[in-house]
Amino acid sequence: PTTILKAIPGAKYHDGGRLEFGPDGKLYVTTGDATVGAIAQNLDSLGGKILRLNDDGTVPDDNPFDSFVYSYGHRNPQGLAWDEQGRLWETEHGPSSLLPSNCCRDELNLIVPGKNYGWPEIKGNEITPGMQPPILMSGDSITWAPASAAFINGSIFFGGLRGQTLYLAKRQEDGSV
């Protein structure tokens, strides 16, 4: 075995962990914030990111930040899938708390290279300049706990943790989900 990437923060929770080769032949890696939300906003940390690398562990020349970081501001990204246009979609856990003000808001995101998806500064559909809100959110009182993603025939399927639920997000003709 050869180590091609190290220094990814880890913890008991929020570790991401999805590995997928994209249609461009690059390896995409989801990493969680390892329960330290601030690292998701720190471009010097590999936590709370979607990383993109060549299969030999080098940084692709066209990555947005001359590093492995492809997008940032993620809490706990779990699923990756590409649509028929080659666009990357991601499922992500929102905050988990018994407090209604800090619950739920799981996300389905359309990933754009170099964009900031806001965690922990914004949650769910909150809007802040320079940060991307999700395409779809579970709401303030329902959690999906998304654990995967697959794009098939114009729709995104994703599972809930513990295999209890399969969700379908169908894309409309106007591009909305």
XYZ file of C-alpha atoms in Angstrom:
177
model
C 0.000 0.000 0.000
C 1.040 3.572 -0.727
C -0.283 6.560 1.202
C -1.393 9.200 -1.298
C -3.098 11.633 1.092
C -2.699 12.251 4.812
C -3.385 14.936 7.441
C -7.172 14.607 7.118
C -8.674 15.489 10.522
C -10.693 12.689 12.102
C -12.999 12.283 15.070
C -15.730 9.998 16.365
C -18.237 11.928 14.222
C -18.274 14.033 11.037
C -15.596 12.257 9.033
C -17.178 12.260 5.580
C -15.364 9.392 3.932
C -16.823 8.998 0.440
C -14.294 8.150 -2.265
C -15.348 8.327 -5.919
C -13.562 8.637 -9.220
C -15.287 11.278 -11.336
C -15.882 11.295 -15.084
C -12.661 13.349 -15.377
C -10.653 10.427 -13.937
C -9.832 12.345 -10.723
C -10.389 10.963 -7.231
C -12.898 12.916 -5.115
C -12.772 12.564 -1.323
C -15.314 13.937 1.151
C -14.025 14.991 4.566
C -16.062 16.155 7.532
C -15.312 18.885 10.013
C -14.323 16.275 12.649
C -16.688 18.076 15.077
C -14.654 21.312 14.819
C -16.806 23.512 12.594
C -14.188 26.216 12.099
C -11.879 23.932 10.097
C -14.487 23.762 7.325
C -13.744 27.450 6.592
C -9.955 27.091 6.888
C -8.401 26.468 3.464
C -5.218 25.208 5.172
C -7.147 22.279 6.708
C -8.348 19.236 4.746
C -11.387 18.886 7.047
C -14.865 19.969 5.975
C -14.007 19.777 2.279
C -14.445 17.958 -0.963
C -10.948 17.129 -2.110
C -9.873 16.315 -5.683
C -6.634 14.566 -6.539
C -4.881 12.617 -9.239
C -4.737 8.871 -8.657
C -1.045 9.136 -7.736
C -1.822 11.576 -4.902
C -0.762 14.775 -6.664
C -2.804 17.965 -6.938
C -4.532 18.393 -10.329
C -3.305 21.461 -12.215
C -6.861 22.792 -12.624
C -7.928 22.615 -8.960
C -9.209 26.000 -7.776
C -6.737 26.546 -4.906
C -3.341 25.051 -5.831
C -4.170 22.372 -3.211
C -6.366 19.284 -2.886
C -9.341 21.495 -1.899
C -12.098 21.468 -4.527
C -14.885 22.986 -2.390
C -15.114 23.915 1.280
C -17.492 24.854 4.076
C -18.906 21.328 4.448
C -20.038 19.798 7.733
C -20.194 16.100 6.907
C -20.481 15.372 3.175
C -21.555 11.790 2.542
C -22.665 11.171 -1.039
C -21.197 12.098 -4.423
C -22.801 11.631 -7.840
C -22.368 13.123 -11.311
C -25.270 13.929 -13.604
C -25.337 13.363 -17.366
C -23.737 16.793 -17.872
C -20.782 15.823 -15.672
C -21.833 18.107 -12.805
C -21.027 16.984 -9.265
C -23.835 16.631 -6.701
C -23.273 16.029 -2.993
C -25.406 15.043 0.013
C -24.466 16.412 3.411
C -25.568 16.188 7.031
C -26.874 19.376 8.586
C -26.627 20.229 12.288
C -27.759 17.607 14.784
C -29.228 18.792 18.025
C -32.349 18.385 20.077
C -32.736 22.158 19.956
C -35.160 23.166 17.176
C -32.991 26.190 16.349
C -30.032 23.925 15.521
C -31.567 20.818 14.009
C -31.808 19.077 10.715
C -31.210 21.095 7.499
C -29.520 18.242 5.642
C -28.478 19.316 2.152
C -28.324 18.368 -1.481
C -25.680 20.561 -3.123
C -24.580 21.160 -6.687
C -20.811 21.470 -6.272
C -18.973 24.234 -8.104
C -15.163 24.182 -7.905
C -13.783 26.727 -5.437
C -17.132 27.591 -3.834
C -17.793 27.912 -0.113
C -20.845 25.961 1.099
C -20.988 27.924 4.329
C -20.622 25.561 7.285
C -20.661 26.593 10.127
C -21.419 30.200 9.155
C -24.678 29.317 7.402
C -26.990 26.338 7.809
C -29.558 25.094 5.326
C -31.136 27.825 3.220
C -29.507 30.740 5.045
C -27.991 33.300 2.687
C -24.654 35.047 3.114
C -22.725 36.701 0.274
C -19.942 34.455 -1.014
C -21.518 31.263 0.359
C -23.606 28.724 -1.548
C -26.993 27.658 -0.166
C -28.119 24.115 -0.981
C -30.261 23.194 -3.984
C -32.538 21.266 -1.628
C -32.765 21.055 2.172
C -34.578 18.645 4.517
C -36.185 21.438 6.543
C -35.912 22.658 10.120
C -37.592 19.663 11.786
C -36.825 16.675 9.526
C -33.495 14.960 9.001
C -32.548 12.769 6.045
C -29.130 11.790 7.447
C -28.045 11.215 3.827
C -25.427 8.533 3.351
C -24.984 8.104 -0.396
C -25.963 9.427 -3.821
C -26.606 8.069 -7.302
C -27.747 9.987 -10.373
C -30.016 7.953 -12.666
C -32.300 9.139 -15.505
C -32.400 12.768 -14.394
C -33.028 12.001 -10.719
C -30.803 11.827 -7.660
C -31.338 8.929 -5.300
C -29.806 8.940 -1.837
C -30.110 6.740 1.199
C -30.641 7.581 4.837
C -28.328 6.232 7.517
C -29.028 2.741 8.818
C -30.649 1.832 5.477
C -34.095 2.911 6.638
C -35.009 5.290 3.810
C -34.380 5.837 0.117
C -34.977 9.387 -1.129
C -35.598 10.599 -4.667
C -34.918 14.173 -5.784
C -36.279 14.586 -9.284
C -34.894 17.355 -11.445
C -37.516 19.457 -13.198
C -37.325 20.751 -16.778
C -36.258 24.182 -15.474
C -33.278 22.541 -13.720
C -34.712 22.821 -10.202
C -34.984 19.791 -7.932
